[in-house]
Coordinates of C-alpha atoms in Angstrom, one line a residue:
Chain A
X621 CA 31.0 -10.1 8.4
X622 CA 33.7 -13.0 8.5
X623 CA 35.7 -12.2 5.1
X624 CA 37.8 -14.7 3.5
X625 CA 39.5 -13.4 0.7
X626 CA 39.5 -14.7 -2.6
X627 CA 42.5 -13.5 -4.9
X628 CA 45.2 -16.2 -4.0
X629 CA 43.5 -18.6 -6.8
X630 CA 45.1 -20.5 -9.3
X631 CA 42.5 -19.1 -11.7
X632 CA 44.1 -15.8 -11.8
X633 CA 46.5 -15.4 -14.3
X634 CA 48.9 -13.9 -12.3
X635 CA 48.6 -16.7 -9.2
X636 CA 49.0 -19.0 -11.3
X637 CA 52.3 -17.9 -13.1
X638 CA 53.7 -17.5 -9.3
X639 CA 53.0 -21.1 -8.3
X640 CA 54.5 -22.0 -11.0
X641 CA 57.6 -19.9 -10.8
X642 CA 57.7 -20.5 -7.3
X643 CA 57.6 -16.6 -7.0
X644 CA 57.0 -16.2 -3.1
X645 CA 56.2 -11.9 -3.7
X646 CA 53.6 -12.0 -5.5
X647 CA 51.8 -14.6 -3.2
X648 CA 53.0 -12.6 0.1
X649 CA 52.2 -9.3 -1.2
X650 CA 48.4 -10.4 -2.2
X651 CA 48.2 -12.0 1.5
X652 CA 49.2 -8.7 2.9
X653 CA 47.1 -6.5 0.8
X654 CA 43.9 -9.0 1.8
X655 CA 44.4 -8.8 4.9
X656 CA 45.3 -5.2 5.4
X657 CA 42.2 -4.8 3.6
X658 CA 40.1 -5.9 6.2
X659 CA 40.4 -9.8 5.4
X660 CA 39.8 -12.3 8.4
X661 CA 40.8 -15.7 6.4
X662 CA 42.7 -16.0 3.2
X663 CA 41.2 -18.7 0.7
X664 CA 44.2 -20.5 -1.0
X665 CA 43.2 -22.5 -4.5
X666 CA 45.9 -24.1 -6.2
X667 CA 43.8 -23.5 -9.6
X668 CA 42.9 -26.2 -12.1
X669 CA 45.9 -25.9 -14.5
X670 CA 48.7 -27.0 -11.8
X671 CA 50.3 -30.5 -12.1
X672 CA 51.5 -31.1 -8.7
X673 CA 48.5 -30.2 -6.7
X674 CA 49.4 -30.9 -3.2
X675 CA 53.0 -29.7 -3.2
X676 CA 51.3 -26.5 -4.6
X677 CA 49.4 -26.1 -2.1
X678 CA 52.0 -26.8 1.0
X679 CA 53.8 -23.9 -0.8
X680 CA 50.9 -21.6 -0.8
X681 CA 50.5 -22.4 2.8
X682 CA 54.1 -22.1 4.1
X683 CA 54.2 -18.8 1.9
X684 CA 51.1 -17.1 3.0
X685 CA 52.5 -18.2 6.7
X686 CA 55.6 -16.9 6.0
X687 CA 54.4 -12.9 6.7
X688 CA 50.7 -13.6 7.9
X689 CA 49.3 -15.0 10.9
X690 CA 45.6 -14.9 9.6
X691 CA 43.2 -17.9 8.9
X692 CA 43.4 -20.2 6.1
X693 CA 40.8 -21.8 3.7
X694 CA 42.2 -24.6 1.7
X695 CA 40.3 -24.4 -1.1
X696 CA 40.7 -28.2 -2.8
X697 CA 38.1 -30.7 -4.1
X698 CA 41.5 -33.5 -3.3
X699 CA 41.3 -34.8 0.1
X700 CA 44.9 -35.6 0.3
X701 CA 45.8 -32.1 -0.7
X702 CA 43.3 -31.2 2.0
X703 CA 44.6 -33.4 4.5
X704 CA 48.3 -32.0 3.7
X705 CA 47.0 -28.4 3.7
X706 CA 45.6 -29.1 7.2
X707 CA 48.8 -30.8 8.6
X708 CA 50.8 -27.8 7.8
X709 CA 48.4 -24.3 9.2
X710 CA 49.7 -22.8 12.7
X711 CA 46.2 -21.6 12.8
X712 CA 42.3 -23.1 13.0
X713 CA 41.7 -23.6 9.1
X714 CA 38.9 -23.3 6.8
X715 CA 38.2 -26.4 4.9
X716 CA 36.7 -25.2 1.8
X717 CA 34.0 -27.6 1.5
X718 CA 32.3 -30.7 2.0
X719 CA 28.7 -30.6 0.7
X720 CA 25.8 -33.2 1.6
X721 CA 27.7 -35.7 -1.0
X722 CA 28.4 -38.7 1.7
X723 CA 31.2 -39.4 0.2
X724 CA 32.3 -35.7 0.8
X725 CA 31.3 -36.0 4.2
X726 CA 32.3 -39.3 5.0
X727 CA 35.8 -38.2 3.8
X728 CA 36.0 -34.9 5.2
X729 CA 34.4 -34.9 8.7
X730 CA 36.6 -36.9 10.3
X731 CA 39.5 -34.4 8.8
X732 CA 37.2 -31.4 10.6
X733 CA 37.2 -33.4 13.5
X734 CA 41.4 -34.2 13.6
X735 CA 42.1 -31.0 12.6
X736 CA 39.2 -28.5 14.6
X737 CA 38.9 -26.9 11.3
X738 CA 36.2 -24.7 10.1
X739 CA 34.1 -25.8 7.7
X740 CA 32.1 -24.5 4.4
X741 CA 29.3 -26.4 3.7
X742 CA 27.5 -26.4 0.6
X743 CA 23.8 -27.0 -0.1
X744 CA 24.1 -29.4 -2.8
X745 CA 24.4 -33.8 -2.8
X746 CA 24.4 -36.6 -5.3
X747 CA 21.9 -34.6 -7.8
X748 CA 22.8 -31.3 -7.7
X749 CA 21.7 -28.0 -6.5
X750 CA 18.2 -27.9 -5.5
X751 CA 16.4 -25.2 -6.7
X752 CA 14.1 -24.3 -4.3
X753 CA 14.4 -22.5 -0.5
X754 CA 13.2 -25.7 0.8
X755 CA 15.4 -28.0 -1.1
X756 CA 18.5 -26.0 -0.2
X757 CA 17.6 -25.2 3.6
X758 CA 16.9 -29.7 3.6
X759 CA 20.4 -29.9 2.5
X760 CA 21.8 -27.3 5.2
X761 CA 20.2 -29.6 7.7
X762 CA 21.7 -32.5 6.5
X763 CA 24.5 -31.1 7.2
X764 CA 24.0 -29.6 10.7
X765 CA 23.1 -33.0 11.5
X766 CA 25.8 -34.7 10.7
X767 CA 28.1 -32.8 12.6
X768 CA 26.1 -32.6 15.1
X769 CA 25.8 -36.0 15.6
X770 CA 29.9 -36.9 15.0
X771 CA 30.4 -34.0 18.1
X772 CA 31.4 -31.1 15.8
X773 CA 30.0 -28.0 17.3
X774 CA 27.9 -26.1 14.8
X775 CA 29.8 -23.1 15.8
X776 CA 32.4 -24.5 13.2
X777 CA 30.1 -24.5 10.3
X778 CA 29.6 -22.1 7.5
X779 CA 26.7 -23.1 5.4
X780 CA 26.8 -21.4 1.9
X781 CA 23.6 -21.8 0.1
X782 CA 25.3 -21.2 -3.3
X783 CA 24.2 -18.3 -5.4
X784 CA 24.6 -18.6 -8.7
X785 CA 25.5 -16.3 -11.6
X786 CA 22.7 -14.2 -12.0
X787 CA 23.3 -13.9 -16.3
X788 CA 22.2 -17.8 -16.4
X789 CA 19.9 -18.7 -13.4
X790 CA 18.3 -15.3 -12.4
X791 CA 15.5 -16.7 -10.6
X792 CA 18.1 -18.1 -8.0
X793 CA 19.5 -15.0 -6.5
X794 CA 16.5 -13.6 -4.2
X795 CA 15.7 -17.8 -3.2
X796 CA 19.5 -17.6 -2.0
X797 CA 18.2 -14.6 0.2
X798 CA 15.1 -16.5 1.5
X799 CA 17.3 -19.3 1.9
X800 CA 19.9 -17.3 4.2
X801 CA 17.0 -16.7 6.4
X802 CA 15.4 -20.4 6.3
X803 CA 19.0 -21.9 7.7
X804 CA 19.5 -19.4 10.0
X805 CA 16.1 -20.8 11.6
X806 CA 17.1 -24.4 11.5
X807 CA 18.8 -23.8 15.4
X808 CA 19.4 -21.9 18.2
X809 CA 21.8 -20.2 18.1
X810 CA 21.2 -19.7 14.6
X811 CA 23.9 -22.0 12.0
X812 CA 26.5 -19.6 10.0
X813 CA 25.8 -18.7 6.6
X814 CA 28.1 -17.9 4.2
X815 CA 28.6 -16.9 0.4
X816 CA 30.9 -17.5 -2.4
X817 CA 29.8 -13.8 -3.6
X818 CA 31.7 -13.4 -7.2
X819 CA 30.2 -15.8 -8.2
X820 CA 26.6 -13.7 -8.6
X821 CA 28.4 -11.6 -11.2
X822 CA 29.8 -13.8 -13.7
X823 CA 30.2 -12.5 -16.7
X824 CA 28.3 -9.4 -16.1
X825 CA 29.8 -6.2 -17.3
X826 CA 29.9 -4.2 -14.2
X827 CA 30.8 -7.1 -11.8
X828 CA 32.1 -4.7 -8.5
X829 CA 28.2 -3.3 -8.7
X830 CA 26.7 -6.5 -9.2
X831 CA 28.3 -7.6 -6.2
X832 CA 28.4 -5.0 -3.8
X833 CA 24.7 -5.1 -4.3
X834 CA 24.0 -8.6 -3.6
X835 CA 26.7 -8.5 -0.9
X836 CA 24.0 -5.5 0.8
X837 CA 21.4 -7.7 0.6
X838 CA 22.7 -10.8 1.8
X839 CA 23.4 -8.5 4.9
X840 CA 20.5 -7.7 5.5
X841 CA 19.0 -11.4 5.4
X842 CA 21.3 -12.6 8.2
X843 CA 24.6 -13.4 6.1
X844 CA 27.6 -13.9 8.4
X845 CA 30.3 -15.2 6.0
X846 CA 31.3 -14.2 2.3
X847 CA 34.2 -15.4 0.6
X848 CA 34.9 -11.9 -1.9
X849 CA 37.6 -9.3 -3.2
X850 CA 38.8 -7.3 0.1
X851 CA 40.6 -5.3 -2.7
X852 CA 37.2 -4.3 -4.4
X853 CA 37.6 -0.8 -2.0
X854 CA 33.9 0.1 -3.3
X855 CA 32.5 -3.5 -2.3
X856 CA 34.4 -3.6 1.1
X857 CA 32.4 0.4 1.4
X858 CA 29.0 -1.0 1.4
X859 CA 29.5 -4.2 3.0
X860 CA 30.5 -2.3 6.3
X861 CA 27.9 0.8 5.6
X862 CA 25.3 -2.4 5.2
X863 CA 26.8 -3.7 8.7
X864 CA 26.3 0.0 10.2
X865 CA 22.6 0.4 8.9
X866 CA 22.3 -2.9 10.8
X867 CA 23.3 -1.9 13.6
X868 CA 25.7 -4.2 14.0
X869 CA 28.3 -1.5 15.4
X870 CA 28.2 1.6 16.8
X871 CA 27.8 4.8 14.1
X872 CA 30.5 7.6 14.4
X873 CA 31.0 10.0 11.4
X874 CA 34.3 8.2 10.5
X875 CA 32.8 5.0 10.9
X876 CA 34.8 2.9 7.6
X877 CA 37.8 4.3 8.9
X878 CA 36.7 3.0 12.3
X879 CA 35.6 -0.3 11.6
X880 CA 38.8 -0.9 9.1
X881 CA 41.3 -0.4 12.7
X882 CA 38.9 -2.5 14.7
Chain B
X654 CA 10.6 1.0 -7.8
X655 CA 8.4 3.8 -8.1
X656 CA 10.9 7.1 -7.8
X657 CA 9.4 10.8 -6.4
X658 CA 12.4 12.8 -7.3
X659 CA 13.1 15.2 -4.0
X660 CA 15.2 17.6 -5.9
X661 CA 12.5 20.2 -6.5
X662 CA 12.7 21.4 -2.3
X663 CA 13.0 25.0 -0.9
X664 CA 15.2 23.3 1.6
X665 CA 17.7 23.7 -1.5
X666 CA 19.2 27.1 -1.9
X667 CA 18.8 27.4 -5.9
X668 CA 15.4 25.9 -5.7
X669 CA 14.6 29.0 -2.8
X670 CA 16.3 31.2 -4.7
X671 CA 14.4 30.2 -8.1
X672 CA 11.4 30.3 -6.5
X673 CA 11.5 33.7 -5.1
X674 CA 12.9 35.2 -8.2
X675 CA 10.4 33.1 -10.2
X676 CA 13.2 32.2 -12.1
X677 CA 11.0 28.8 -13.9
X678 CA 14.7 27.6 -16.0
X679 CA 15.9 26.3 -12.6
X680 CA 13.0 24.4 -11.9
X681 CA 12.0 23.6 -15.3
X682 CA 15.6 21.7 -15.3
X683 CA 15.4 20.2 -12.6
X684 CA 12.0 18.5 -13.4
X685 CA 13.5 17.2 -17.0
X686 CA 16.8 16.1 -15.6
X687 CA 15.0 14.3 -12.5
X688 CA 12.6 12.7 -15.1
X689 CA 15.5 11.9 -17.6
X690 CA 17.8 10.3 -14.8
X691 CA 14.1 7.6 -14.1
X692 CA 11.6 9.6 -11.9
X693 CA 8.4 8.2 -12.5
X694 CA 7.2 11.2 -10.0
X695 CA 8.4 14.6 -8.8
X696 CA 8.2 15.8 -5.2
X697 CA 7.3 19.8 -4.9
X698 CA 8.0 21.5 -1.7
X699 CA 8.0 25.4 -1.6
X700 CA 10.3 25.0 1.3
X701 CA 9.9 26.2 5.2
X702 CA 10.7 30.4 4.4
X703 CA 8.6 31.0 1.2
X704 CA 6.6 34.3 2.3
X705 CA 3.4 32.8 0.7
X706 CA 3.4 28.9 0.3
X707 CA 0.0 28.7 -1.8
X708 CA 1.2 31.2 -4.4
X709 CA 4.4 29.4 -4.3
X710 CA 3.3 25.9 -4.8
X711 CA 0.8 26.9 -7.6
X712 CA 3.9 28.2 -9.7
X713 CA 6.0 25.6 -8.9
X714 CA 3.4 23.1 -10.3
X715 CA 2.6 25.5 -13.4
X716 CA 6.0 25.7 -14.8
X717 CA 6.8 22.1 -13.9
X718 CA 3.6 20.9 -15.9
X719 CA 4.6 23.2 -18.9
X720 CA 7.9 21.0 -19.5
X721 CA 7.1 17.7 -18.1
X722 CA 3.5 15.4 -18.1
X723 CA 4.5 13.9 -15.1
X724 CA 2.8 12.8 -11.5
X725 CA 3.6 15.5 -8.8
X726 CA 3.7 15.0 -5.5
X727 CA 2.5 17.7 -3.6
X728 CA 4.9 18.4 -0.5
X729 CA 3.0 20.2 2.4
X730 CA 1.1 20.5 5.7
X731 CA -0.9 22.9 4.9
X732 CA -4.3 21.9 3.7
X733 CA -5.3 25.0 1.6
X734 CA -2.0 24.4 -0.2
X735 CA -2.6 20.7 -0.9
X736 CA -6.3 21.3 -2.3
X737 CA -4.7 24.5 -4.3
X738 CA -2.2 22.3 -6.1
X739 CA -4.6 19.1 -6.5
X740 CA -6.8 21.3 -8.2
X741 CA -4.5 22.6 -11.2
X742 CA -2.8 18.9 -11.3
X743 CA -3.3 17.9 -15.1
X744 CA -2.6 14.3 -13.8
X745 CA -3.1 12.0 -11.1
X746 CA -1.3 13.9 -8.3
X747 CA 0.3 12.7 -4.6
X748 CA -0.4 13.6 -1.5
X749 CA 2.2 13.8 0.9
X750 CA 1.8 13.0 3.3
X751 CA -1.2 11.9 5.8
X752 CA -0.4 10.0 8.5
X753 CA -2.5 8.1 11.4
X754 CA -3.2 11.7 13.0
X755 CA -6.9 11.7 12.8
X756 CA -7.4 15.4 12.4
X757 CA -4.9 14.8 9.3
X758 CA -6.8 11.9 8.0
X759 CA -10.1 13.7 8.5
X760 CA -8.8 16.7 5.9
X761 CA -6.6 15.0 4.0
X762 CA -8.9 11.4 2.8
X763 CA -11.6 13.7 1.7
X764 CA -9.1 15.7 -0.7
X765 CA -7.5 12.0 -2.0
X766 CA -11.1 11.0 -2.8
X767 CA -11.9 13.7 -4.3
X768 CA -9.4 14.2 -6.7
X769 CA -8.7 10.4 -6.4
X770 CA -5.2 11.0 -5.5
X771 CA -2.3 8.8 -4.8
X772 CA -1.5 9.2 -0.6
X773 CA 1.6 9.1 1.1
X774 CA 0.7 7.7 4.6
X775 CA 3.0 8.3 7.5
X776 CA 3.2 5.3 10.2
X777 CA 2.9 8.1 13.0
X778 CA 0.2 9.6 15.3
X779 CA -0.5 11.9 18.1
X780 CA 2.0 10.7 20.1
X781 CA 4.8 10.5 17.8
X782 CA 6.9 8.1 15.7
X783 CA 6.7 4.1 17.2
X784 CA 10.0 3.1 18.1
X785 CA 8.8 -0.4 17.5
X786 CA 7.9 -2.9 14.7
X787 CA 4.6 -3.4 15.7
X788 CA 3.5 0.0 16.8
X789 CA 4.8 1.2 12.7
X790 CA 2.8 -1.7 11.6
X791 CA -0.4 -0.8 13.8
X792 CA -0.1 2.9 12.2
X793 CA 0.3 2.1 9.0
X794 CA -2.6 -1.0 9.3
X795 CA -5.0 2.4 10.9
X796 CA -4.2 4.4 7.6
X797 CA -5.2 1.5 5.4
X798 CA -8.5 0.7 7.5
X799 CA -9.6 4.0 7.7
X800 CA -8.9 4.8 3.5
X801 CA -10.6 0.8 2.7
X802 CA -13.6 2.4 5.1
X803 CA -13.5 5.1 2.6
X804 CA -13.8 3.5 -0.5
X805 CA -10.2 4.4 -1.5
X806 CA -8.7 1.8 -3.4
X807 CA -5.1 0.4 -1.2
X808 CA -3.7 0.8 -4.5
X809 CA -3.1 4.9 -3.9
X810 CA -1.3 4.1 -0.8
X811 CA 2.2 4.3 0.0
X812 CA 2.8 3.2 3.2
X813 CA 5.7 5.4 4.6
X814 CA 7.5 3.6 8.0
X815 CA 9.9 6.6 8.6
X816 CA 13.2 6.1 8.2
X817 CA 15.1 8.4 10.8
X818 CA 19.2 9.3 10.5
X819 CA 21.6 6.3 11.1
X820 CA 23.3 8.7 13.5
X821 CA 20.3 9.7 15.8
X822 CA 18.5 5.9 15.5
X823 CA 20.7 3.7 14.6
X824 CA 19.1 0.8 15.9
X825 CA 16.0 2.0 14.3
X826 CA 17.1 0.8 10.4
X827 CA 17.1 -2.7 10.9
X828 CA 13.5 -2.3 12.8
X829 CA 12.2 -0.6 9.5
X830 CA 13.4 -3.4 7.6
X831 CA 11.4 -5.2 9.4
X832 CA 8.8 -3.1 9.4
X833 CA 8.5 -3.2 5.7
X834 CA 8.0 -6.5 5.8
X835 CA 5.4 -6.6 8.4
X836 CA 3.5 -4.0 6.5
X837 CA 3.4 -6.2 3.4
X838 CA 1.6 -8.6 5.1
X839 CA -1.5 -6.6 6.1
X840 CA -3.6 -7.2 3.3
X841 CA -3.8 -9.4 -0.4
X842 CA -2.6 -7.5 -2.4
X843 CA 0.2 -6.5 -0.4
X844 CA -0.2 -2.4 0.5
X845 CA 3.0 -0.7 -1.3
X846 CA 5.7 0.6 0.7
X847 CA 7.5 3.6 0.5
X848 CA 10.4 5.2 2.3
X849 CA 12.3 9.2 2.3
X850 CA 15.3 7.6 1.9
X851 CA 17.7 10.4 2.0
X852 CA 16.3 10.6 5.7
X853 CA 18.7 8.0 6.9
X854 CA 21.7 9.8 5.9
X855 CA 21.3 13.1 7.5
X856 CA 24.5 14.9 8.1
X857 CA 26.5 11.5 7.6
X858 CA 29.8 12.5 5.2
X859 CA 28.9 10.1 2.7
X860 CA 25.7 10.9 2.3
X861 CA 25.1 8.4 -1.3
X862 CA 27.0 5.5 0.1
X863 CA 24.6 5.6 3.2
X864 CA 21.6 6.2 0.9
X865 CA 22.2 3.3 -2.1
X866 CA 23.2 0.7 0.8
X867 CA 19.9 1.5 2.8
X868 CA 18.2 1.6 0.0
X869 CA 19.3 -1.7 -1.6
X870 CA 18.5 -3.2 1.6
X871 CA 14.8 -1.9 1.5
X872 CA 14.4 -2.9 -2.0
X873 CA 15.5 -6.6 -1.1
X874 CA 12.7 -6.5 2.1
X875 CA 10.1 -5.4 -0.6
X876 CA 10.1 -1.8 -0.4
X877 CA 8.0 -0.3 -3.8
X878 CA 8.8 3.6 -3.7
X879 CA 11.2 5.9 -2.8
X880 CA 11.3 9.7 -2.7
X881 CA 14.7 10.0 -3.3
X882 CA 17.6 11.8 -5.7
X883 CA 17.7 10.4 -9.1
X884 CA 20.6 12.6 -9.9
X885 CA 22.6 10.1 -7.9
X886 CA 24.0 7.9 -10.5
X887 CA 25.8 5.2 -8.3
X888 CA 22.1 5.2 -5.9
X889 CA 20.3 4.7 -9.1
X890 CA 22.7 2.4 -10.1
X891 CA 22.4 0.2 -7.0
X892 CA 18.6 0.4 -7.5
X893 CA 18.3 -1.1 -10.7
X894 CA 20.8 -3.5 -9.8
X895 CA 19.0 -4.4 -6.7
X896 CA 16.0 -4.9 -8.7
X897 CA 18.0 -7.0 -11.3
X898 CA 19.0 -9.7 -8.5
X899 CA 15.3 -9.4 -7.2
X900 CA 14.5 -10.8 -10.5
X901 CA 12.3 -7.8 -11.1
X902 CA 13.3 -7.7 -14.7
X903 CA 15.7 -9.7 -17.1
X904 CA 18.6 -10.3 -17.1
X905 CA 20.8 -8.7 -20.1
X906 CA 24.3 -7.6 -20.4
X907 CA 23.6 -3.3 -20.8
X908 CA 20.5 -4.2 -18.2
X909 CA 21.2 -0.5 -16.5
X910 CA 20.7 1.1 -20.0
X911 CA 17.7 -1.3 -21.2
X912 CA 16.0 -0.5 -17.7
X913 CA 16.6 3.4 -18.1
X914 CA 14.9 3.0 -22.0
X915 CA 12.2 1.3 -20.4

């Protein structure tokens, strides 16, 4: 599974406290840990609380670049803060998302096409969140489309059919499975599929069980992407035990260890 | 899920041990702790050394009957045995297993409609275990033919698409997956599904990681039953969890204690 990890966000307490002090340790050492961890992409959020957005953000970049060559995922609803972000990564980024909004897309392709960024695409447009299979896998399609048709390979897209936190809309998290499988079918080879995965557990009690457990099954519906806590030891466990029991690479009795140095 | 506790096996030492000694505390506690921790059913097996398995399995179904009013599932090949413990069963017992072997079937049916037993039904014949989708699915579609030719209601079948150990047949866990799946669709009302979970882990070293994330993974491709080891908090855990984001039940904060009352 593609991992991005999600722990340098201006919603944690401690993130934010270092963007503001400008303290460059704390930002370096939770890159490292990530990655070391078994990250592939780092997602950087500037959180909602910061008053200079895009110099925020250059700093998180130039900081995280500072001691890791990994992927970044600028994590901004601003364009111009997504724009600057972009301008500034050594590496193919993530732009962390457009949606089926055309104003989203209209705004933000042409950046994924300047850039040859990766994309996140969410299922949602002008009203909302569908909330059905069919309504979601639409919107994936609308989005396919439209890079398809401004020459932006689908290899570059993540779709993320949005799950939602189980404790208010229940009935969502097995249609986010069906819906998994529904994009995958919309092409061959099969779109990417991708989920913001903390965000199943919400306010639940136990939230590392709640989701490790909807990480497992995601799996095993075809999901190639999750942006999650490479620190959770317990979720990064079953998410490459769930890879093994789908034979996605080859068993061998030390097989976490071995999939961890791979 | 439906849960068959396994625990009660002579392939455990202390269970051996108990039930050559006729030593009922051991087994007496394991039945009540099983049923305490969620089994809705109890597996017996006398084990592969017991000097005289019919003597054996009638005292391990006495003194599990004298603590707990609980469906047993009656763990042999031998006929005689089977018919021996259907016989003293107080309450709807399970046979396990059949399987598409017509010299088993031809036993075995006549014993489930007479005592109007639940069956587990292997997807395997004559020539072995399928090492394909369809060939499970073909077994298992045989079982149900030949019970609904019967006049046994689907409803006592467990289907049963053999799970084999992720380091033997590793390519063979996604394929039952599948197979789970496919074998849902046979009939309206789907036939139930049921897996020996603790299969795929053989002589992995993390036996309960491998177990909960297989399992989890069944549950979310529809899997109804499991014989399996309710002792294992963090795999019961994972089940009810799974079950949770299945939308199986509601949704409350101390959901692992309200499902566990229930």
């Amino acid at each position: 599974m593609f991992i991005i990890g999600e722990r340098i966000n201006g919603m944690f307490k401690s993130v934010a406290e270092a963007i503001q002090k400008k303290d460059k340790k704390v930002i370096r050492d939770l890159a490292l840990k990530q990655v070391n961890a078994g990250a592939n992409a780092l997602d950087l959020n500037v959180g909602p609380a910061v008053a200079e957005p895009l110099e925020a953000m250059i700093w998180l970049i130039e900081t995280v670049q500072e001691v890791a060559k990994v992927t970044l995922s600028i994590d901004t609803t601003k364009p111009e803060v997504m724009e600057a972000g972009l301008k500034i990564c050594q590496n193919q980024a993530i732009i962390n998302s457009i949606s089926a909004v055309k104003e989203k897309m209209d705004t933000l392709i042409p950046l994924a096409k300047k850039y040859n960024s990766l994309i996140i695409g969410l299922t949602l447009d002008e009203k909302g969140i569908p909330q059905t299979v069919e309504g979601r896998t639409e919107l994936a399609c609308t989005i396919l489309t439209r890079l398809i048709d401004e020459e932006i390979s689908p290899e570059n897209l993540y779709l993320d059919p949005l799950i939602l936190p189980v404790n208010v809309a229940q009935d969502q998290c097995p249609l986010v499975l069906e819906t998994i499988k529904q994009i995958k079918l919309l092409s061959d080879p099969p779109p990417k599929t991708l989920l913001g995965l903390s965000n199943v557990s919400q306010k639940t009690l136990d939230r590392s069980l709640v989701n490790r457990t909807y990480a497992v099954m995601s799996l095993a519906y075809g999901l190639d992407g999750a942006i999650l806590d490479p620190l959770d030891e317990e979720l990064m466990k079953a998410v490459i035990t769930a890879e093994l029991l789908l034979n996605k690479f080859i068993y061998c009795d030390s097989y976490l260890e071995a999939y961890r140095k791979k």
